[in-house]
mmCIF file of C-alpha atoms in Angstrom:
data_model
loop_
_atom_site.group_PDB
_atom_site.id
_atom_site.type_symbol
_atom_site.label_atom_id
_atom_site.label_comp_id
_atom_site.label_asym_id
_atom_site.label_seq_id
_atom_site.Cartn_x
_atom_site.Cartn_y
_atom_site.Cartn_z
ATOM 1 C CA MET A 14 137.279 105.843 -115.586
ATOM 2 C CA ARG A 15 138.120 108.823 -117.739
ATOM 3 C CA TYR A 16 141.784 108.454 -116.771
ATOM 4 C CA LEU A 17 141.816 104.816 -117.792
ATOM 5 C CA LEU A 18 140.264 105.689 -121.133
ATOM 6 C CA ILE A 19 143.099 108.119 -121.808
ATOM 7 C CA LEU A 20 145.829 105.919 -120.445
ATOM 8 C CA ALA A 21 145.166 102.753 -122.435
ATOM 9 C CA PRO A 22 145.450 104.050 -125.952
ATOM 10 C CA MET A 23 148.514 105.995 -124.957
ATOM 11 C CA ALA A 24 150.235 102.926 -123.531
ATOM 12 C CA LEU A 25 149.182 100.775 -126.442
ATOM 13 C CA ALA A 26 150.527 103.304 -128.944
ATOM 14 C CA ALA A 27 153.935 102.268 -127.667
ATOM 15 C CA CYS A 28 153.341 98.698 -128.585
ATOM 16 C CA ASN A 29 154.449 96.731 -131.537
ATOM 17 C CA SER A 30 155.026 93.057 -132.316
ATOM 18 C CA GLY A 31 158.702 93.685 -133.164
ATOM 19 C CA PRO A 32 161.206 94.901 -130.590
ATOM 20 C CA SER A 33 160.918 94.168 -126.872
ATOM 21 C CA VAL A 34 160.866 96.825 -124.189
ATOM 22 C CA GLU A 35 161.294 96.164 -120.437
ATOM 23 C CA ALA A 36 161.304 98.851 -117.763
ATOM 24 C CA THR A 37 161.014 98.929 -114.022
ATOM 25 C CA ASN A 38 160.354 101.919 -111.825
ATOM 26 C CA ALA A 39 160.502 104.124 -114.885
ATOM 27 C CA THR A 40 158.958 107.462 -115.665
ATOM 28 C CA THR A 41 156.745 107.906 -118.724
ATOM 29 C CA LYS A 42 159.678 109.755 -120.383
ATOM 30 C CA GLU A 43 162.038 106.847 -119.776
ATOM 31 C CA VAL A 44 159.560 104.366 -121.200
ATOM 32 C CA ALA A 45 158.995 106.603 -124.272
ATOM 33 C CA ALA A 46 162.750 106.778 -124.808
ATOM 34 C CA LYS A 47 163.074 103.021 -124.564
ATOM 35 C CA VAL A 48 160.281 102.465 -126.995
ATOM 36 C CA THR A 49 161.799 104.902 -129.429
ATOM 37 C CA ALA A 50 165.256 103.393 -129.031
ATOM 38 C CA ALA A 51 163.830 99.854 -129.674
ATOM 39 C CA GLY A 52 162.615 101.058 -133.090
ATOM 40 C CA GLY A 53 159.435 103.009 -132.320
ATOM 41 C CA THR A 54 155.987 101.557 -132.956
ATOM 42 C CA ARG A 55 154.291 99.432 -135.516
ATOM 43 C CA MET A 56 150.810 100.712 -134.704
ATOM 44 C CA SER A 57 149.225 101.778 -137.933
ATOM 45 C CA PRO A 58 148.417 105.534 -138.175
ATOM 46 C CA GLY A 59 144.803 106.391 -138.905
ATOM 47 C CA ARG A 60 141.330 106.343 -137.301
ATOM 48 C CA TRP A 61 140.975 103.927 -134.490
ATOM 49 C CA GLU A 62 137.554 102.968 -133.076
ATOM 50 C CA GLY A 63 136.849 100.992 -129.949
ATOM 51 C CA THR A 64 134.736 100.238 -126.985
ATOM 52 C CA ALA A 65 135.572 100.440 -123.264
ATOM 53 C CA THR A 66 133.315 98.403 -120.944
ATOM 54 C CA ILE A 67 133.289 98.369 -117.167
ATOM 55 C CA THR A 68 133.535 94.738 -116.010
ATOM 56 C CA ASP A 69 133.677 95.441 -112.234
ATOM 57 C CA MET A 70 133.246 98.417 -109.989
ATOM 58 C CA GLN A 71 133.727 98.545 -106.219
ATOM 59 C CA VAL A 72 133.144 101.825 -104.434
ATOM 60 C CA PRO A 73 132.670 101.300 -100.705
ATOM 61 C CA GLY A 74 130.139 103.679 -99.266
ATOM 62 C CA MET A 75 128.248 104.205 -102.511
ATOM 63 C CA PRO A 76 124.493 103.815 -102.012
ATOM 64 C CA ALA A 77 123.408 100.471 -103.542
ATOM 65 C CA GLU A 78 120.815 102.056 -105.857
ATOM 66 C CA MET A 79 123.345 104.470 -107.267
ATOM 67 C CA GLY A 80 125.878 101.713 -107.721
ATOM 68 C CA GLU A 81 123.455 99.529 -109.611
ATOM 69 C CA LYS A 82 122.429 102.417 -111.936
ATOM 70 C CA MET A 83 126.143 103.151 -112.581
ATOM 71 C CA LYS A 84 126.939 99.509 -113.287
ATOM 72 C CA ALA A 85 124.032 99.158 -115.695
ATOM 73 C CA GLN A 86 125.064 102.214 -117.614
ATOM 74 C CA MET A 87 128.698 101.416 -117.756
ATOM 75 C CA ALA A 88 128.098 97.740 -118.753
ATOM 76 C CA LYS A 89 126.712 99.030 -122.059
ATOM 77 C CA GLY A 90 130.195 100.168 -122.960
ATOM 78 C CA HIS A 91 131.611 103.498 -124.094
ATOM 79 C CA SER A 92 132.496 103.929 -127.793
ATOM 80 C CA PHE A 93 135.439 106.123 -128.710
ATOM 81 C CA SER A 94 137.489 107.083 -131.713
ATOM 82 C CA ASN A 95 141.019 108.430 -131.927
ATOM 83 C CA CYS A 96 143.278 109.694 -134.709
ATOM 84 C CA LEU A 97 146.794 108.271 -134.444
ATOM 85 C CA THR A 98 149.005 110.431 -136.651
ATOM 86 C CA PRO A 99 152.137 109.037 -138.367
ATOM 87 C CA GLU A 100 154.280 111.271 -136.094
ATOM 88 C CA GLN A 101 152.637 109.819 -132.974
ATOM 89 C CA ALA A 102 152.974 106.289 -134.260
ATOM 90 C CA ASN A 103 156.603 106.634 -135.165
ATOM 91 C CA LYS A 104 157.849 108.637 -132.152
ATOM 92 C CA PRO A 105 155.651 108.702 -129.047
ATOM 93 C CA THR A 106 156.337 111.452 -126.601
ATOM 94 C CA ALA A 107 156.312 110.966 -122.822
ATOM 95 C CA ASP A 108 152.834 112.638 -122.490
ATOM 96 C CA PHE A 109 151.545 110.168 -125.024
ATOM 97 C CA PHE A 110 152.049 107.410 -122.384
ATOM 98 C CA ALA A 111 150.240 109.098 -119.453
ATOM 99 C CA GLY A 112 148.762 112.371 -120.638
ATOM 100 C CA SER A 113 150.330 115.459 -119.141
ATOM 101 C CA ASN A 114 150.460 113.874 -115.683
ATOM 102 C CA ASN A 115 154.164 113.810 -114.631
ATOM 103 C CA SER A 116 153.325 112.034 -111.352
ATOM 104 C CA CYS A 117 152.968 108.644 -113.003
ATOM 105 C CA VAL A 118 155.706 105.995 -112.771
ATOM 106 C CA TYR A 119 155.612 102.555 -114.343
ATOM 107 C CA ASP A 120 156.183 99.937 -111.653
ATOM 108 C CA HIS A 121 156.844 97.690 -114.618
ATOM 109 C CA PHE A 122 156.364 97.915 -118.384
ATOM 110 C CA SER A 123 156.792 95.015 -120.664
ATOM 111 C CA MET A 124 155.941 94.740 -124.327
ATOM 112 C CA ALA A 125 157.030 91.912 -126.641
ATOM 113 C CA ASN A 126 155.555 89.548 -129.227
ATOM 114 C CA GLY A 127 152.143 91.205 -129.347
ATOM 115 C CA GLN A 128 151.778 91.260 -125.583
ATOM 116 C CA LEU A 129 151.696 94.206 -123.121
ATOM 117 C CA ASP A 130 151.945 93.902 -119.335
ATOM 118 C CA ALA A 131 152.332 97.083 -117.306
ATOM 119 C CA ALA A 132 151.621 98.529 -113.918
ATOM 120 C CA MET A 133 151.635 102.191 -113.067
ATOM 121 C CA THR A 134 151.350 104.323 -109.948
ATOM 122 C CA CYS A 135 150.138 107.886 -110.207
ATOM 123 C CA LYS A 136 150.216 110.201 -107.181
ATOM 124 C CA GLY A 137 147.770 112.964 -106.456
ATOM 125 C CA GLN A 138 144.879 111.665 -108.579
ATOM 126 C CA GLY A 139 142.037 113.766 -107.191
ATOM 127 C CA PRO A 140 140.168 112.894 -104.062
ATOM 128 C CA GLY A 141 141.230 109.213 -104.254
ATOM 129 C CA GLY A 142 144.914 110.216 -103.842
ATOM 130 C CA THR A 143 147.322 107.622 -105.235
ATOM 131 C CA MET A 144 146.121 105.450 -108.085
ATOM 132 C CA HIS A 145 147.491 102.083 -109.050
ATOM 133 C CA ALA A 146 146.682 100.850 -112.536
ATOM 134 C CA THR A 147 147.455 97.549 -114.287
ATOM 135 C CA MET A 148 147.155 96.915 -117.973
ATOM 136 C CA LYS A 149 147.467 93.525 -119.734
ATOM 137 C CA GLY A 150 146.516 92.695 -123.316
ATOM 138 C CA ASN A 151 147.265 91.677 -126.863
ATOM 139 C CA PHE A 152 147.974 93.906 -129.787
ATOM 140 C CA SER A 153 148.829 94.036 -133.428
ATOM 141 C CA SER A 154 149.463 96.868 -135.860
ATOM 142 C CA ASP A 155 145.740 97.206 -136.447
ATOM 143 C CA SER A 156 143.970 96.115 -133.234
ATOM 144 C CA PHE A 157 144.249 95.642 -129.510
ATOM 145 C CA GLN A 158 142.409 94.061 -126.647
ATOM 146 C CA MET A 159 143.241 95.009 -123.094
ATOM 147 C CA ALA A 160 142.075 94.418 -119.515
ATOM 148 C CA MET A 161 142.797 97.248 -117.046
ATOM 149 C CA THR A 162 142.217 97.764 -113.345
ATOM 150 C CA SER A 163 142.482 101.055 -111.483
ATOM 151 C CA LYS A 164 142.611 101.161 -107.674
ATOM 152 C CA SER A 165 142.695 104.213 -105.466
ATOM 153 C CA ALA A 166 143.113 104.027 -101.670
ATOM 154 C CA GLY A 167 140.888 106.909 -101.028
ATOM 155 C CA THR A 168 141.065 109.718 -98.577
ATOM 156 C CA PRO A 169 140.186 109.105 -94.911
ATOM 157 C CA GLY A 170 136.882 110.699 -94.018
ATOM 158 C CA GLN A 171 135.888 111.184 -97.663
ATOM 159 C CA PRO A 172 133.222 108.709 -98.759
ATOM 160 C CA MET A 173 133.463 106.963 -102.091
ATOM 161 C CA THR A 174 137.076 107.978 -102.788
ATOM 162 C CA ASN A 175 138.354 104.392 -102.182
ATOM 163 C CA MET A 176 137.467 102.602 -105.415
ATOM 164 C CA THR A 177 138.438 99.819 -107.825
ATOM 165 C CA ILE A 178 137.353 99.827 -111.350
ATOM 166 C CA SER A 179 138.065 97.100 -113.906
ATOM 167 C CA MET A 180 137.408 97.381 -117.627
ATOM 168 C CA LYS A 181 138.065 95.758 -120.939
ATOM 169 C CA MET A 182 138.961 97.753 -123.978
ATOM 170 C CA GLU A 183 139.065 96.692 -127.610
ATOM 171 C CA SER A 184 139.976 98.924 -130.530
ATOM 172 C CA LYS A 185 140.870 98.529 -134.212
ATOM 173 C CA ARG A 186 142.073 100.714 -136.987
ATOM 174 C CA VAL A 187 139.189 101.399 -139.390
ATOM 175 C CA GLY A 188 140.777 103.675 -142.026
ATOM 176 C CA GLU A 189 142.153 107.126 -142.413
ATOM 177 C CA CYS A 190 141.529 109.977 -139.900
ATOM 178 C CA THR A 191 138.452 111.997 -140.662
ATOM 179 C CA GLY A 192 138.954 114.970 -138.303
ATOM 180 C CA LYS A 193 135.822 113.965 -136.428
ATOM 181 C CA GLU A 194 137.536 111.766 -133.810
ATOM 182 C CA ASP A 195 137.000 112.120 -130.130
ATOM 183 C CA SER A 196 140.644 113.012 -129.694
#
């Protein structure tokens, strides 16, 4: 889940309602270069606040009681805040799209007309091994809504490493950065 919380704002920071960007089997650096070449972003710099809520979680092998407790806690949503600097908004770097993880490749990345549709594969993601993530949503310069799903195949013989987590994320710009953001 933590990885998805990091990944979504980074991918959305590349979005704008102006130029279109399409990429297939592209590294995060290649997508960042295409976004920059298309005219950068139109996301407004400043303080962004939002909520991420788990909508579905499937972890085979997890004790039912533990699963119910986790679902109840995660269904409440997790609030977050980020500071998007003018530099980040105007020229996203490759690590802005997938953190410092160089093992991620976009299977496809499409942004145009206020819509984002992307799928990414990241190798070596902890005990779950390879992770596949999809992101689909709407955005404007001051807000976004996105649905994301992360699936890991798991490691044979290691319980609860095979999992699927789906979440929705909503965020909006609320003003200038205060220096008290989460990240």
